[in-house]
PDB file of C-alpha atoms in Angstrom:
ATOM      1  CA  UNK A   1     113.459  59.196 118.973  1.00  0.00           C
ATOM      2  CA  UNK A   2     113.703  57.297 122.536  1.00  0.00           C
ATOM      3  CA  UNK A   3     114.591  53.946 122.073  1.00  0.00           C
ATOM      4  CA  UNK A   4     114.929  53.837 118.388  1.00  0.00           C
ATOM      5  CA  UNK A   5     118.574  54.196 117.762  1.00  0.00           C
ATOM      6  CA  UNK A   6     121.879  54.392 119.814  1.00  0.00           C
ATOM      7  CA  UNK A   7     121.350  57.926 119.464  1.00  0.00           C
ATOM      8  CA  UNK A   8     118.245  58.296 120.779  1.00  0.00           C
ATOM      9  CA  UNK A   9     119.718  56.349 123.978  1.00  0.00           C
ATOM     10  CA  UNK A  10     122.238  58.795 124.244  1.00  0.00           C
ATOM     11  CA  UNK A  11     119.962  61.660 123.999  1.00  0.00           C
ATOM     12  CA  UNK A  12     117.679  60.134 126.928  1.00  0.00           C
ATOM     13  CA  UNK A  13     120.529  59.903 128.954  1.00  0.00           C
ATOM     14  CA  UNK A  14     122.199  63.074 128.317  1.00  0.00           C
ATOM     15  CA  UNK A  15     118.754  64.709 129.622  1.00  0.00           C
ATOM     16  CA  UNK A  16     119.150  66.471 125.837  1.00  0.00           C
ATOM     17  CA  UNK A  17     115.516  68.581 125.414  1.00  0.00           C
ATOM     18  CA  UNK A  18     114.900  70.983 122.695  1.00  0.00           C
ATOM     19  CA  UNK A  19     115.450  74.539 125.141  1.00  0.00           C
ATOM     20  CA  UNK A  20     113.375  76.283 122.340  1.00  0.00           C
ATOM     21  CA  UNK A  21     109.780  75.710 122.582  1.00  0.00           C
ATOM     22  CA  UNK A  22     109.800  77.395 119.046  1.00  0.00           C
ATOM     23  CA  UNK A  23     112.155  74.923 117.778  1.00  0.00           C
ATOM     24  CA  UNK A  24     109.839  72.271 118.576  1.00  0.00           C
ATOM     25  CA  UNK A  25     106.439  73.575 117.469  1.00  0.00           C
ATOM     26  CA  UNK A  26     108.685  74.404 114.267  1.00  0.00           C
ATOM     27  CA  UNK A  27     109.006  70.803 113.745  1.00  0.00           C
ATOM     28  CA  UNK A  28     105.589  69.924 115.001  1.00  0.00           C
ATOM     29  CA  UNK A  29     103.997  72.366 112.455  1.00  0.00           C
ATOM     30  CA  UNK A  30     105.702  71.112 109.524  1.00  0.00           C
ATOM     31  CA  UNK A  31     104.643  67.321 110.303  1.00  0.00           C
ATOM     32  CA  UNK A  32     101.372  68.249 110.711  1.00  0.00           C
ATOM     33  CA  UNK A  33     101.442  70.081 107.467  1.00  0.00           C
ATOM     34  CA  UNK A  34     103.040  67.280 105.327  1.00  0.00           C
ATOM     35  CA  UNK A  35     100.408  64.449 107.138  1.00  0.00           C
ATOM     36  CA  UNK A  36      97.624  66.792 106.155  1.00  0.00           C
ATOM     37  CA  UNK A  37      99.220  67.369 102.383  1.00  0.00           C
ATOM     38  CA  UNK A  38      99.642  63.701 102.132  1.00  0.00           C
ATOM     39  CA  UNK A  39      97.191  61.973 103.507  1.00  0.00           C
ATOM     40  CA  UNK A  40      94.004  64.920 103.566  1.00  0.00           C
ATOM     41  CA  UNK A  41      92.625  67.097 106.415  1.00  0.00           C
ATOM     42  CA  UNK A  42      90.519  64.369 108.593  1.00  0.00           C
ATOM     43  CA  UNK A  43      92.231  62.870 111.391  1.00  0.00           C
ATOM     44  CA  UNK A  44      89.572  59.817 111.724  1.00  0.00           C
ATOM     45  CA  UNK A  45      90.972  58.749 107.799  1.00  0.00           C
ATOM     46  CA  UNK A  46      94.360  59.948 108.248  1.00  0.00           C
ATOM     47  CA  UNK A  47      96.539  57.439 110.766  1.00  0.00           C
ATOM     48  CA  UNK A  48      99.737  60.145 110.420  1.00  0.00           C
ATOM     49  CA  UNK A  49      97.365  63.206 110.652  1.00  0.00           C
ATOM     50  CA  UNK A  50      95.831  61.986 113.830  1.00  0.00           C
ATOM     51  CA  UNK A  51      99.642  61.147 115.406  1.00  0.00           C
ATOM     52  CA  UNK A  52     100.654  64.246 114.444  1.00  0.00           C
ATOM     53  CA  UNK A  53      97.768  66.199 115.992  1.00  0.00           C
ATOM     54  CA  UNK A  54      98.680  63.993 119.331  1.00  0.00           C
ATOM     55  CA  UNK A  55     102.363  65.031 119.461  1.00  0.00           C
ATOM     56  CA  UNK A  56     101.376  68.484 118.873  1.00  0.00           C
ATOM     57  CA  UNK A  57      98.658  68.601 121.855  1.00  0.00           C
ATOM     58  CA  UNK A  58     101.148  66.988 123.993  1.00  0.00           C
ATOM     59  CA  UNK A  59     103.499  69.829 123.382  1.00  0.00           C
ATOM     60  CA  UNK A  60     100.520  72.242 124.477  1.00  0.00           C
ATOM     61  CA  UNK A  61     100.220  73.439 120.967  1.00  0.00           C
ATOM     62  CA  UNK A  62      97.254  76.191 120.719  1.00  0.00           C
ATOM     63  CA  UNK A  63      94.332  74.354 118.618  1.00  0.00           C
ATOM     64  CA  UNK A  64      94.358  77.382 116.167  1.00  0.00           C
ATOM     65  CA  UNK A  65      97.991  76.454 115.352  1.00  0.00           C
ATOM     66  CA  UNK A  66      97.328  73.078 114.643  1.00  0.00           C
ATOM     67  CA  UNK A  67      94.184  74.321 112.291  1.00  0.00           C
ATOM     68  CA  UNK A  68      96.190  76.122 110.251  1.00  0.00           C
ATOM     69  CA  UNK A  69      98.871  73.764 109.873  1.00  0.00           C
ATOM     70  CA  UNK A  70      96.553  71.549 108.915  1.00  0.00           C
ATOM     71  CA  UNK A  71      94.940  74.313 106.543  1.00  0.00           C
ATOM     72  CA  UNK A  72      98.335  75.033 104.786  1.00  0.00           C
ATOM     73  CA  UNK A  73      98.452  71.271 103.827  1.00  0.00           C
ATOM     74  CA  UNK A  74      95.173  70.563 102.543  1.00  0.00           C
ATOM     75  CA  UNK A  75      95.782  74.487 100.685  1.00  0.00           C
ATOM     76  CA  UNK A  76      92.806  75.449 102.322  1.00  0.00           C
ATOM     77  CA  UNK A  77      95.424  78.380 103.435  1.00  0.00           C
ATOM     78  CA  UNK A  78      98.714  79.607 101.450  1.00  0.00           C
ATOM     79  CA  UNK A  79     101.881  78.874 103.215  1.00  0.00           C
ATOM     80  CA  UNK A  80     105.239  77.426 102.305  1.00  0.00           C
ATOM     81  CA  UNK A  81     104.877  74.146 100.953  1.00  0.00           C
ATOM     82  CA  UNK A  82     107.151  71.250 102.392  1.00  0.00           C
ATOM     83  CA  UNK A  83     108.881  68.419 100.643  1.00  0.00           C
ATOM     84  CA  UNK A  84     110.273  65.442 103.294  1.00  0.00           C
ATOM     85  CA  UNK A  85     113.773  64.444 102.360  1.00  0.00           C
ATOM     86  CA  UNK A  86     116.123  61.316 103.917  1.00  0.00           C
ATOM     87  CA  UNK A  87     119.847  62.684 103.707  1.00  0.00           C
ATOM     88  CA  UNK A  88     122.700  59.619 103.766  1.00  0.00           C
ATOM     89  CA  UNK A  89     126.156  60.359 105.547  1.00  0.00           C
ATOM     90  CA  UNK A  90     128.965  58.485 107.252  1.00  0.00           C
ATOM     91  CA  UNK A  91     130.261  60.252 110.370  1.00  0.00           C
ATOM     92  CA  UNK A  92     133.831  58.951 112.227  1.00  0.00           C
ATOM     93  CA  UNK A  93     135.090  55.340 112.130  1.00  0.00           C
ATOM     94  CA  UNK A  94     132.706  54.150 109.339  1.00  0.00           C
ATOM     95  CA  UNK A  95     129.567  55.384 111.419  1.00  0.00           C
ATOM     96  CA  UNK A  96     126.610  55.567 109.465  1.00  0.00           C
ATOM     97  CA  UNK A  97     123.909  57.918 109.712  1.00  0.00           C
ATOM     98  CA  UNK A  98     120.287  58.710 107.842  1.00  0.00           C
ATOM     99  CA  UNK A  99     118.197  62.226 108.801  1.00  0.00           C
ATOM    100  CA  UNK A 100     115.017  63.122 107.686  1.00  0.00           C
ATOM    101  CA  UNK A 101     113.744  66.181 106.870  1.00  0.00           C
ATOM    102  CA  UNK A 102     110.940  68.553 105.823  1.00  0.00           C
ATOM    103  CA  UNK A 103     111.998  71.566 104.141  1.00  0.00           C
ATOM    104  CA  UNK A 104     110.835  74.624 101.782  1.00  0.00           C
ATOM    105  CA  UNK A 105     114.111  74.688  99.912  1.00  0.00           C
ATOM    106  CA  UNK A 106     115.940  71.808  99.528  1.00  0.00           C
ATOM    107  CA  UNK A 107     119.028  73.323  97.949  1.00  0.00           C
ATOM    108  CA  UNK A 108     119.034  75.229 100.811  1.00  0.00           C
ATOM    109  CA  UNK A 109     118.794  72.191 103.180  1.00  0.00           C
ATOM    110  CA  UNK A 110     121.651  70.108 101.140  1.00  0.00           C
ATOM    111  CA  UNK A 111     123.853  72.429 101.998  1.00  0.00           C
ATOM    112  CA  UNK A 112     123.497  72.832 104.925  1.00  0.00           C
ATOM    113  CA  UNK A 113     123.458  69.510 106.101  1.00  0.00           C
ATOM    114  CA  UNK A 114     126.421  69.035 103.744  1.00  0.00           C
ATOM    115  CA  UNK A 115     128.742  71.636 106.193  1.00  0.00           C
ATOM    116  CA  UNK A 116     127.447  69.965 109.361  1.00  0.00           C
ATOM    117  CA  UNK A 117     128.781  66.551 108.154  1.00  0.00           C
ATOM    118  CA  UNK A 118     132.041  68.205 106.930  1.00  0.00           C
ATOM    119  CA  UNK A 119     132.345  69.760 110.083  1.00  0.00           C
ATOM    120  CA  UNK A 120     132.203  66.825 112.344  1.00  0.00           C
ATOM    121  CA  UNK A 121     134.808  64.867 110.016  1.00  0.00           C
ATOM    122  CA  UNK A 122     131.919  63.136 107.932  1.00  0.00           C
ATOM    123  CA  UNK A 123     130.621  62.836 104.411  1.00  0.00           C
ATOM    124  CA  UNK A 124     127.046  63.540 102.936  1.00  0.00           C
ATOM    125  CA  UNK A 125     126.429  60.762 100.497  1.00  0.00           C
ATOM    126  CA  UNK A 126     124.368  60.448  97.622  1.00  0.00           C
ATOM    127  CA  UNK A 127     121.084  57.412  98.108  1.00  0.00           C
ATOM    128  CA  UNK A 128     121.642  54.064  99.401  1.00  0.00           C
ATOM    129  CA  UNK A 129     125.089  55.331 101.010  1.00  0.00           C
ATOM    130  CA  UNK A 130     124.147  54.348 104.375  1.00  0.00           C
ATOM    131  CA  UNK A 131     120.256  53.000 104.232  1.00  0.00           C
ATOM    132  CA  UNK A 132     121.536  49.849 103.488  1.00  0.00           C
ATOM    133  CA  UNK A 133     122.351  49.412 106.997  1.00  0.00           C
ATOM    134  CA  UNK A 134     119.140  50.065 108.321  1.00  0.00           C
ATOM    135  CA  UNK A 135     115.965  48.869 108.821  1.00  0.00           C
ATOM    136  CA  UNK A 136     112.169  50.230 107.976  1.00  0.00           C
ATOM    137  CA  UNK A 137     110.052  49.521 111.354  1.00  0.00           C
ATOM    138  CA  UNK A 138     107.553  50.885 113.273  1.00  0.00           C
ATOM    139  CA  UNK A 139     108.582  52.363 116.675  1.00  0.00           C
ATOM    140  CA  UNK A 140     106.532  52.705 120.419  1.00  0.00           C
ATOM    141  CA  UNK A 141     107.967  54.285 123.599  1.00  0.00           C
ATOM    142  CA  UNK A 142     105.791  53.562 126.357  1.00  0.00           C
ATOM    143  CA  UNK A 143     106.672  54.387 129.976  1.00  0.00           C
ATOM    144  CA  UNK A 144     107.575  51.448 131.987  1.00  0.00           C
ATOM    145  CA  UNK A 145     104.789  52.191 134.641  1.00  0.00           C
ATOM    146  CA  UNK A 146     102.234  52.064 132.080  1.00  0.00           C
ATOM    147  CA  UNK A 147     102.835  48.368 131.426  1.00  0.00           C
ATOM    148  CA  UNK A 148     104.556  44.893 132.982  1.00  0.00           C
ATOM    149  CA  UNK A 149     106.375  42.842 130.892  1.00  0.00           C
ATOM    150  CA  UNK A 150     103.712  40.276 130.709  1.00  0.00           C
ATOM    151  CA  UNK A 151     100.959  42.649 129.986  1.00  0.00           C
ATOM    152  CA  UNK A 152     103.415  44.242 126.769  1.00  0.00           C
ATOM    153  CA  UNK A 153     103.581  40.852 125.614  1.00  0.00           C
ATOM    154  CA  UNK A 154     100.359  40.204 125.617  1.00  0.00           C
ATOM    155  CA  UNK A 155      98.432  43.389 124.195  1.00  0.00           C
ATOM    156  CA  UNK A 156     101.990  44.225 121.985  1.00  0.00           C
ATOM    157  CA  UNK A 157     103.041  41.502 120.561  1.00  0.00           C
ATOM    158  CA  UNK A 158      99.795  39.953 120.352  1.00  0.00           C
ATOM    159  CA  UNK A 159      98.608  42.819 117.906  1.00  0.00           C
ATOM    160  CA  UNK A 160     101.537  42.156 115.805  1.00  0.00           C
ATOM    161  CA  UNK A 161     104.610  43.129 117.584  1.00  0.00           C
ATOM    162  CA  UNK A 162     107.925  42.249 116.211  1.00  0.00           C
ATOM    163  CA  UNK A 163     110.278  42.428 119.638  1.00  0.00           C
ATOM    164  CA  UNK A 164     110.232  44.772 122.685  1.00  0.00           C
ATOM    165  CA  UNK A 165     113.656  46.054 124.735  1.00  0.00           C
ATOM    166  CA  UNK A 166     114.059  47.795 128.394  1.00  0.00           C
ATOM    167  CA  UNK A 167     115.266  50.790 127.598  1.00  0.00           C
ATOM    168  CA  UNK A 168     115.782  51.584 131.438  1.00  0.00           C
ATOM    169  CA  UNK A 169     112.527  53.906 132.322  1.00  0.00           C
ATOM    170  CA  UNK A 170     110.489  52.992 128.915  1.00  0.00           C
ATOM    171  CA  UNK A 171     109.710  49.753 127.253  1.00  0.00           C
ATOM    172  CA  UNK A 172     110.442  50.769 123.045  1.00  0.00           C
ATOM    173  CA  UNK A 173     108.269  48.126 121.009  1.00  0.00           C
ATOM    174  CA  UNK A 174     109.471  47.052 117.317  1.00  0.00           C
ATOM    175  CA  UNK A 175     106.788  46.445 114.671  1.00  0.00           C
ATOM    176  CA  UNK A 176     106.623  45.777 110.850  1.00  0.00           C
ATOM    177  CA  UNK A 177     105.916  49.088 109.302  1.00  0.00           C
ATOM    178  CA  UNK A 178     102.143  47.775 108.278  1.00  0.00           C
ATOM    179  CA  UNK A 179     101.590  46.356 111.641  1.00  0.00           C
ATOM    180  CA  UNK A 180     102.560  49.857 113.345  1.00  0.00           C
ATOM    181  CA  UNK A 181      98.870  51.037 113.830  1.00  0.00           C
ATOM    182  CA  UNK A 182      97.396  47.671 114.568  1.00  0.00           C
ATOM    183  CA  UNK A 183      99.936  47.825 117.789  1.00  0.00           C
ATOM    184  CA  UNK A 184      98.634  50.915 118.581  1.00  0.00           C
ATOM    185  CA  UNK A 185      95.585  50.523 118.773  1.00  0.00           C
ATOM    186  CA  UNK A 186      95.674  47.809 120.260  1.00  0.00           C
ATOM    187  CA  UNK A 187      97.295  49.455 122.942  1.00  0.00           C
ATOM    188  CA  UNK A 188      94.765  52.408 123.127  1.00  0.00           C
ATOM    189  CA  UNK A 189      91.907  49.725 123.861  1.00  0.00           C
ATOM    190  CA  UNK A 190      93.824  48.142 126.464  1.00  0.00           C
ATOM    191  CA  UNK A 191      94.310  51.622 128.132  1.00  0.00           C
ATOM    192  CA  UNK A 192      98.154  51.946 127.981  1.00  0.00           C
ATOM    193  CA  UNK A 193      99.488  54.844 127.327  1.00  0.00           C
ATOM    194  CA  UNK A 194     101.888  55.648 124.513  1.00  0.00           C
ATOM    195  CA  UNK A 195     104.662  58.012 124.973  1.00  0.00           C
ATOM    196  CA  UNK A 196     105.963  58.138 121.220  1.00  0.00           C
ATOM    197  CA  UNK A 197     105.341  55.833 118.347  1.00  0.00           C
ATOM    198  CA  UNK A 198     106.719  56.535 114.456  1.00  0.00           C
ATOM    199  CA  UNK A 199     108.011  54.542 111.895  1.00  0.00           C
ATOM    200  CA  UNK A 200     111.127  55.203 112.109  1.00  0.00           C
ATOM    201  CA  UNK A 201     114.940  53.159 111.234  1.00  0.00           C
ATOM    202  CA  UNK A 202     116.810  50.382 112.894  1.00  0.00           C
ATOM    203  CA  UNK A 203     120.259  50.018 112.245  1.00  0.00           C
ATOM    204  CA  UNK A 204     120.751  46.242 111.201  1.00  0.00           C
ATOM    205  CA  UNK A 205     124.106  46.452 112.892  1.00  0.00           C
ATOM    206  CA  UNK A 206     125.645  48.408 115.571  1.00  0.00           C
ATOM    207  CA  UNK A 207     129.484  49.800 115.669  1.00  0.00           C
ATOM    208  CA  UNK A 208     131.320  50.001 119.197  1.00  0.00           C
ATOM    209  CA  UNK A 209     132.957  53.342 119.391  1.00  0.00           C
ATOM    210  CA  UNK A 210     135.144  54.895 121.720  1.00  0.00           C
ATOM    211  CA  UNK A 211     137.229  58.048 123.073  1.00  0.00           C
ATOM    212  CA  UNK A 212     137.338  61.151 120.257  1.00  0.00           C
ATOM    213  CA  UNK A 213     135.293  59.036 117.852  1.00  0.00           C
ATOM    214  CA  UNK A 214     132.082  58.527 120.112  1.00  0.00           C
ATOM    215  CA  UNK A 215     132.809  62.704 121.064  1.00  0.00           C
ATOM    216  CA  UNK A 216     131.947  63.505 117.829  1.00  0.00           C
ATOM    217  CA  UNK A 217     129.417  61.407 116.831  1.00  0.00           C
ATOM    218  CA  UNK A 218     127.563  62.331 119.457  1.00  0.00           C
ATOM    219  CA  UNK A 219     128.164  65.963 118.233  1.00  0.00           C
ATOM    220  CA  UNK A 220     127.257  65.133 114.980  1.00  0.00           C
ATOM    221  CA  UNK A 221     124.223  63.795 115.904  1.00  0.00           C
ATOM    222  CA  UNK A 222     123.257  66.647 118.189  1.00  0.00           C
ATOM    223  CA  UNK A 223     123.788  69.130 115.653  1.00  0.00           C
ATOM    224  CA  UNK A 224     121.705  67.756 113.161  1.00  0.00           C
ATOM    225  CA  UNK A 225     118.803  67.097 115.252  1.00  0.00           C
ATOM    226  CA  UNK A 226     119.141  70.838 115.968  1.00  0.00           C
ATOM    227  CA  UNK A 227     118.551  71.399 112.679  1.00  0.00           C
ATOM    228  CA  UNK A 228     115.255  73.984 112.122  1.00  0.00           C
ATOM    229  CA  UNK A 229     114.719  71.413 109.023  1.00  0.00           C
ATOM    230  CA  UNK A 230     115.503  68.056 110.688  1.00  0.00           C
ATOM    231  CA  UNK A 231     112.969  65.542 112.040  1.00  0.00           C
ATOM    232  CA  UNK A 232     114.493  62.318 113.206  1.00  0.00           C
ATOM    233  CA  UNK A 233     118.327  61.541 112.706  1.00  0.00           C
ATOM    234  CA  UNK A 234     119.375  57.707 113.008  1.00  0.00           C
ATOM    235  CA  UNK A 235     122.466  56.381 113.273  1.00  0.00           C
ATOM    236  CA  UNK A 236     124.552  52.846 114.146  1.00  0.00           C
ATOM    237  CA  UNK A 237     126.791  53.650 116.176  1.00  0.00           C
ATOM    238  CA  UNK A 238     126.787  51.778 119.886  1.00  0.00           C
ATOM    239  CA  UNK A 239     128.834  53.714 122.991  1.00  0.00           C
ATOM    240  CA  UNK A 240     130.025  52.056 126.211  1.00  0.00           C
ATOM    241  CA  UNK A 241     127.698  53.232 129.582  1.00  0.00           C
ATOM    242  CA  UNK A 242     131.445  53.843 130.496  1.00  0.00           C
ATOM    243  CA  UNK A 243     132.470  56.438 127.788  1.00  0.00           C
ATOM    244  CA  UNK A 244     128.607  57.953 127.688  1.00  0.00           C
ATOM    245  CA  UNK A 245     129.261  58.863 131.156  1.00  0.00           C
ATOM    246  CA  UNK A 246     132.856  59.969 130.812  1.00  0.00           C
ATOM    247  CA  UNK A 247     131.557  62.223 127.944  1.00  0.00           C
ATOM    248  CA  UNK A 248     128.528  63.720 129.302  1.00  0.00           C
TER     249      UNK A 248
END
């Protein structure tokens, strides 16, 4: 999520990291299983597959777990079988927020989601509630000693690259979704390393917050991306270095 949306800022510099490894391979598990369901069990035909393998081994996933994951997708195994979903909500002061999720049960998962947004003085809406305000693009995190400025410009933006911004230790790189894997590779020939990449959402506009609003926001946020069901939560809401420091 680094890099991607005020959020994500705010979770880098909170030093927020998922405590439960379990939590994480959770989430890892399911992606793997959707990618596989999706787009078949081959990695070298399957750009999402081979991504999600990547996260996983970076994690320190056991290879058997990521066999089977992939096995449950491709129904080479039974398991539970996972929808994704993008929920729509509007948090304090107009704040708008889109999460995505993989779930089993997604009446289950509504509701859920539903109370979290209740409790944090928001609203669950129904679709285009809040994806208006955001953009589709492709997303790269990429340390900042893997790369100068002048060497992200050239392999990055060369490949297809929309924009890049310092995010203070990384460099995040924006793409068109279709140019997402071009970038990458790209990248991977010229030897840099990648921390993240995804295609993930951009809010078109962000909204200044302050004092009890940005509080729970930032709860908000937190809470759904401790979700067992949630993948990525994106929101447009933009807090002061000031008040992110005052707050954490």
């Amino acid at each position: 999520m680094s890099g991607h949306s005020k959020w994500a800022t705010i979770k880098h510099k909170k030093g927020v990291v998922d405590a439960k490894r379990g939590k994480l391979f959770t989430k890892l598990i399911k992606e793997l299983t959707v990618a596989a369901r999706m787009g078949g069990g081959e990695p070298s035909n399957n750009p999402r597959l081979r991504k999600a393998i990547a996260d996983a081994k970076g994690q320190s996933m056991p290879g058997d777990t990521i066999k089977n994951a992939i096995k449950r997708g491709t129904g080479e195994i039974e398991g539970a079988t996972y929808e994704e979903v993008l929920y729509e909500g509007t948090g304090p002061a107009g704040t708008l927020f889109l999460v995505e999720a993989t779930t089993d049960n997604r009446n289950r998962t509504v509701a859920e989601i539903r109370k979290v947004f209740e409790k944090h003085h928001g609203n669950l809406g129904g679709a285009g509630a809040a994806a208006w305000a955001f953009d589709r693009r492709g997303l790269v995190t990429i340390e900042k000693a893997a790369a100068t400025e002048d060497k992200l410009m050239d392999i990055a933006v060369g490949a297809g690259a929309e924009d890049y911004a310092d995010d203070g230790e990384e460099w995040t790189v924006t793409t068109p979704p279709d140019a997402l894997q071009v970038v990458l590779d790209a990248l991977e020939q010229s030897k840099v390393a990648v921390k993240a990449s995804q295609l993930g959402f951009v809010p078109k506009n962000k909204k200044s917050i302050r004092g009890r609003d940005a509080e729970v926001c930032i709860d908000l946020a937190e809470v759904l991306d401790d979700h067992d069901d949630v993948q990525n939560v994106y929101a447009d809401f933009d807090v002061s270095d000031e008040d992110l420091a005052a707050l954490a």
